[in-house]
CSV table of C-alpha atoms in Angstrom, one decimal:
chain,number,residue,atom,x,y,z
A,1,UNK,CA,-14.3,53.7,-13.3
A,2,UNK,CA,-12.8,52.7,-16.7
A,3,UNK,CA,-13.3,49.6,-18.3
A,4,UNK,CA,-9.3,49.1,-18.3
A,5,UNK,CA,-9.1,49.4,-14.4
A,6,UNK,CA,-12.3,47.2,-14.1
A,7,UNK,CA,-10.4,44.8,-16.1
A,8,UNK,CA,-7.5,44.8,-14.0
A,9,UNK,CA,-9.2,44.8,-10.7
A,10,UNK,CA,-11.3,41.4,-11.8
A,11,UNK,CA,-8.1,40.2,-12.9
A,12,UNK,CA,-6.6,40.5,-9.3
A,13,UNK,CA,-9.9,39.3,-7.6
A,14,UNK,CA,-9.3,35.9,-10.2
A,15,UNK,CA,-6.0,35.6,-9.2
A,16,UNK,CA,-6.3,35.7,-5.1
A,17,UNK,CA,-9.0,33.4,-5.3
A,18,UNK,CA,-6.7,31.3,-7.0
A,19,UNK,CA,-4.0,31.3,-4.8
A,20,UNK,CA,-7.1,31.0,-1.8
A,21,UNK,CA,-8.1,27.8,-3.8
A,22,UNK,CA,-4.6,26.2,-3.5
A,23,UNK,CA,-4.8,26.2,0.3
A,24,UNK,CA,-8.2,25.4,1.1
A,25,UNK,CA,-8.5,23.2,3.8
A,26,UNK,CA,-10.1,19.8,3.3
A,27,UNK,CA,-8.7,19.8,0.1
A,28,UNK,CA,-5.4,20.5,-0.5
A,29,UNK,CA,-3.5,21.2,-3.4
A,30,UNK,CA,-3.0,18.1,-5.5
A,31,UNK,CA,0.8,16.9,-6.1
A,32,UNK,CA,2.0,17.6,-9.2
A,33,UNK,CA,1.0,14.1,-10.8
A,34,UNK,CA,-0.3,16.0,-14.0
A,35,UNK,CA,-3.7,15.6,-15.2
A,36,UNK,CA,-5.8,12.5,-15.4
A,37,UNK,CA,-8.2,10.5,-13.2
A,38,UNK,CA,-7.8,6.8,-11.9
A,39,UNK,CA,-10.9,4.9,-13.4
A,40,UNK,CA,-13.5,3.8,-11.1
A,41,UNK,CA,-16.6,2.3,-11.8
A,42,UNK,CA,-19.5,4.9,-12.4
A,43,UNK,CA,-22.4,5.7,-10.3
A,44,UNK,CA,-25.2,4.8,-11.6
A,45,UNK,CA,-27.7,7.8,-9.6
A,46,UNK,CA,-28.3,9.7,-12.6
A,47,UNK,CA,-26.8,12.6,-14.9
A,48,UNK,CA,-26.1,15.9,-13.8
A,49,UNK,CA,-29.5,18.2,-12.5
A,50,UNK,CA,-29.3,22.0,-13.5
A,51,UNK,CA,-28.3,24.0,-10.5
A,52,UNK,CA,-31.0,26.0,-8.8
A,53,UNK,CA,-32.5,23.8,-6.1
A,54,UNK,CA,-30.5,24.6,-3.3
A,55,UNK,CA,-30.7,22.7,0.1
A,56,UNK,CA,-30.2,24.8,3.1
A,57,UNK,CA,-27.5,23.8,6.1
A,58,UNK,CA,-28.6,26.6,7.9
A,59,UNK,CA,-30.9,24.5,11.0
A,60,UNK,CA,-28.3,21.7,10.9
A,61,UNK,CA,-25.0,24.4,12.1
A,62,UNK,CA,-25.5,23.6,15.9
A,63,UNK,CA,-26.3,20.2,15.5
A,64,UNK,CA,-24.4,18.4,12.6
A,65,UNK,CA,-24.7,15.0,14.2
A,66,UNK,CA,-28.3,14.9,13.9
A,67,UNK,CA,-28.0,14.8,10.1
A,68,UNK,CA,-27.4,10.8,10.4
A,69,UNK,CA,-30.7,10.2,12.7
A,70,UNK,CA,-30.0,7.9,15.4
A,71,UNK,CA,-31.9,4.7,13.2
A,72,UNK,CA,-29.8,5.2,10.6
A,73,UNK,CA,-26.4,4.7,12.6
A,74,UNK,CA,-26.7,1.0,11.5
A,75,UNK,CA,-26.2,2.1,8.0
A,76,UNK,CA,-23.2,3.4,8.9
A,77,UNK,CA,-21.6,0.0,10.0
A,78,UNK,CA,-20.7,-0.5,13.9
A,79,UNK,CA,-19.9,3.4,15.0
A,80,UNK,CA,-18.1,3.7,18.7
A,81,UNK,CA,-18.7,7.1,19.0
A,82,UNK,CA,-19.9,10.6,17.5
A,83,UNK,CA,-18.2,13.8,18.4
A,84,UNK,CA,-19.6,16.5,17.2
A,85,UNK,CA,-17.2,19.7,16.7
A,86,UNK,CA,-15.8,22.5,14.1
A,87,UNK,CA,-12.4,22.8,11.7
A,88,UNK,CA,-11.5,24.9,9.0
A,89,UNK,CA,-14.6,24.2,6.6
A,90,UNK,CA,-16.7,24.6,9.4
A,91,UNK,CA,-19.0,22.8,12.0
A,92,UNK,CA,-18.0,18.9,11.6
A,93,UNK,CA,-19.1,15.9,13.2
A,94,UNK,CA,-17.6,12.4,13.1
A,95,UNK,CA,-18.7,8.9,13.3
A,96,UNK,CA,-15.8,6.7,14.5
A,97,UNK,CA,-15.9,3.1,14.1
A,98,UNK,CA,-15.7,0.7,16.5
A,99,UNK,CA,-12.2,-0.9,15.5
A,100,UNK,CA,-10.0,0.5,12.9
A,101,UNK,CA,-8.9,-2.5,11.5
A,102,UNK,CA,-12.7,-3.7,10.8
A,103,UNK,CA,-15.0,-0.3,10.8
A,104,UNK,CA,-15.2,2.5,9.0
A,105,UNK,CA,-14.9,6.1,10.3
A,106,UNK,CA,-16.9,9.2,8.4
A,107,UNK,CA,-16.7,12.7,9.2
A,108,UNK,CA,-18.9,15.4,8.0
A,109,UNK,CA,-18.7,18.7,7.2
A,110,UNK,CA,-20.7,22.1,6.8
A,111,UNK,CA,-18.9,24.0,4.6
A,112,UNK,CA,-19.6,27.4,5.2
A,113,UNK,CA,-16.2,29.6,5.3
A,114,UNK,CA,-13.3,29.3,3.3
A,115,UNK,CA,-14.5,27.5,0.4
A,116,UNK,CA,-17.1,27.1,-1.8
A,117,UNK,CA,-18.4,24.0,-4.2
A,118,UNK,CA,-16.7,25.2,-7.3
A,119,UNK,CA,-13.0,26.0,-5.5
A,120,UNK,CA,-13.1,22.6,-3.7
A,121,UNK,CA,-13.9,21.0,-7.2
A,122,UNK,CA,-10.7,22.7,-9.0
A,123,UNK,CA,-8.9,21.5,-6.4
A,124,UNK,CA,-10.0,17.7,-6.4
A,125,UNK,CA,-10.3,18.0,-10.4
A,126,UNK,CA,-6.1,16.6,-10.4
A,127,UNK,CA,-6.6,14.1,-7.8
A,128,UNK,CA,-5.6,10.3,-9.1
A,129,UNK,CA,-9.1,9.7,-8.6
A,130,UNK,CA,-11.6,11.9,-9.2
A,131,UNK,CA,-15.4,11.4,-10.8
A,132,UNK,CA,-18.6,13.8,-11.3
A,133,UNK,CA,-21.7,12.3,-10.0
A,134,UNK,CA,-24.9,13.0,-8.2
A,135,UNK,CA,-26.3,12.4,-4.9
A,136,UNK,CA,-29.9,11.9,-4.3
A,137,UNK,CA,-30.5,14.2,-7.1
A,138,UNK,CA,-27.9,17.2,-6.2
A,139,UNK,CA,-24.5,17.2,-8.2
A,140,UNK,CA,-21.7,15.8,-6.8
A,141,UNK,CA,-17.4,14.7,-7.1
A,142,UNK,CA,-15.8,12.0,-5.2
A,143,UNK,CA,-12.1,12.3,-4.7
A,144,UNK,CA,-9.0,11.2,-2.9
A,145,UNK,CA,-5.4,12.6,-3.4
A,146,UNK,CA,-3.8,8.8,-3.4
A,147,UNK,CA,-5.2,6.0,-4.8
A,148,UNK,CA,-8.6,5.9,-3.1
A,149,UNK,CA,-7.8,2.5,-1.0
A,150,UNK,CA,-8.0,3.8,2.3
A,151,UNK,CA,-10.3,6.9,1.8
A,152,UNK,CA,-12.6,8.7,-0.3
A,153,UNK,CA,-14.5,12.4,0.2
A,154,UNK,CA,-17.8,13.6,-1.6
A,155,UNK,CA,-18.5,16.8,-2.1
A,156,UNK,CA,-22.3,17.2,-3.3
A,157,UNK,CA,-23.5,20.8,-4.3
A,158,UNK,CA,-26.3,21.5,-1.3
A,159,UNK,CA,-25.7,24.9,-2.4
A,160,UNK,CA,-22.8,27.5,-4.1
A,161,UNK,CA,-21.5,28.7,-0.9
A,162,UNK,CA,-22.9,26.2,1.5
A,163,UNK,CA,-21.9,22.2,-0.1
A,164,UNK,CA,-21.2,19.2,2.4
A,165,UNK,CA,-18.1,17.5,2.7
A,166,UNK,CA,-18.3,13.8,3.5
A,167,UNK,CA,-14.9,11.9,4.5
A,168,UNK,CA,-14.6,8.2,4.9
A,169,UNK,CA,-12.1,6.1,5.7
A,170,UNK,CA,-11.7,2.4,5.4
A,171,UNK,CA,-10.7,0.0,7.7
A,172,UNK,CA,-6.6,-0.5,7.9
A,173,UNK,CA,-6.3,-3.6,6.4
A,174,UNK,CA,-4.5,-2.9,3.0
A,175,UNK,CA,-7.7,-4.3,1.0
A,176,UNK,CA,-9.4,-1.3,0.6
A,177,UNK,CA,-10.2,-0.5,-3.5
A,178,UNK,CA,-11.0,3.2,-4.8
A,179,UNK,CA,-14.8,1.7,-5.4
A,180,UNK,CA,-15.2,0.8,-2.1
A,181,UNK,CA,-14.0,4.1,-0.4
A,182,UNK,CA,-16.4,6.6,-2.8
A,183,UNK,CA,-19.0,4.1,-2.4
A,184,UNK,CA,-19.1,4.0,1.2
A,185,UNK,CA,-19.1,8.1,1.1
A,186,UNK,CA,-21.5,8.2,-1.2
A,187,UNK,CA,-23.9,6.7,0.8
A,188,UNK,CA,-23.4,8.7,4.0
A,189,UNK,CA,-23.7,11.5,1.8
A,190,UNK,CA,-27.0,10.2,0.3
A,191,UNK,CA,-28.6,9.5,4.1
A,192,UNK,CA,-27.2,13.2,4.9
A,193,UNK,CA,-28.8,15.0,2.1
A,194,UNK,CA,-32.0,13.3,2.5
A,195,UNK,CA,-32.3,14.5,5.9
A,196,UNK,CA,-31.6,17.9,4.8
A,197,UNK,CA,-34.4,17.8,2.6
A,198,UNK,CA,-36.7,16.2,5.6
């Protein structure tokens, strides 16, 4: 094969994952805001660890629930139920609160089709508020496509192929703030990827 039609043929492979990238679910395309992030105060868990110690999903993909362990629901706030289940990214599970207008709800999930870590991240990178962090150790963005107020997802680097997905959403009472969303996600995410790595 000649280096002309490699060229071209890497070319087309970069451009459909491209237009993949602007329809993955869980993270949609951003609207056309332009660039630039809403600042939000910085987490303070470190800077960013090399890629290369990857945690694996794989014993967690018929039992996603069991990645916040039973004594570690409290941590969660008051939870009514948790439903365990699949979408889009993959298998899911979700931690409702107990009232909407005073609980939080999280959902979790296993990404293992349809996206990767790198394509969710160009997705989020436009979002009004978007930051780089880590999470217990393993890199990490938190993102929403508003203003953060009601909800915030993480996205921490478990692996390439294989990241988790944490969503969170905050009570409706109009008094949410962007800090208090990605917080809030960020901790799930932190009790999550410590049980991962046991």
């Amino acid at each position: 094969m000649s280096h002309q039609v490699k060229v071209v043929i890497v070319a087309g492979v970069v451009a459909s994952l491209a237009a993949c990238g602007a329809t993955i679910p869980g993270a949609p395309t951003p609207a056309a805001t332009g660039r630039g992030s809403t600042a939000i105060s910085p987490n303070v868990t470190g800077s960013q660890p090399p890629h290369g110690d990857d945690v694996g999903v794989a014993k967690f993909l018929d039992k996603p629930c069991d990645l916040v362990k039973a004594d570690q629901l409290a941590l969660l706030g008051r939870i009514r139920e948790t439903k365990p289940g699949t979408n889009t990214l993959g298998p899911m599970c979700t931690w409702k609160g107990t009232e909407p207008t005073k609980d939080n709800t999280y959902e979790l999930s296993l990404v293992t089709k349809n996206a990767t870590f790198d394509s969710m991240v160009e997705n989020f990178r436009d979002y009004p508020i978007f930051r780089e962090t880590t999470i217990a150790g393993l890199t990490a963005v938190s993102a929403d496509r508003t203003n953060g107020t009601s909800n915030c997802s993480t996205l921490v680097r478990t692996s390439a192929k294989n990241p988790i997905f944490v969503q969170t959403s905050l009570p409706a009472t109009g008094q949410g703030t962007a800090d208090k969303s990605c917080q809030a996600s960020e901790k799930v995410a932190a009790i999550i990827v410590g049980n991962l790595k046991g």
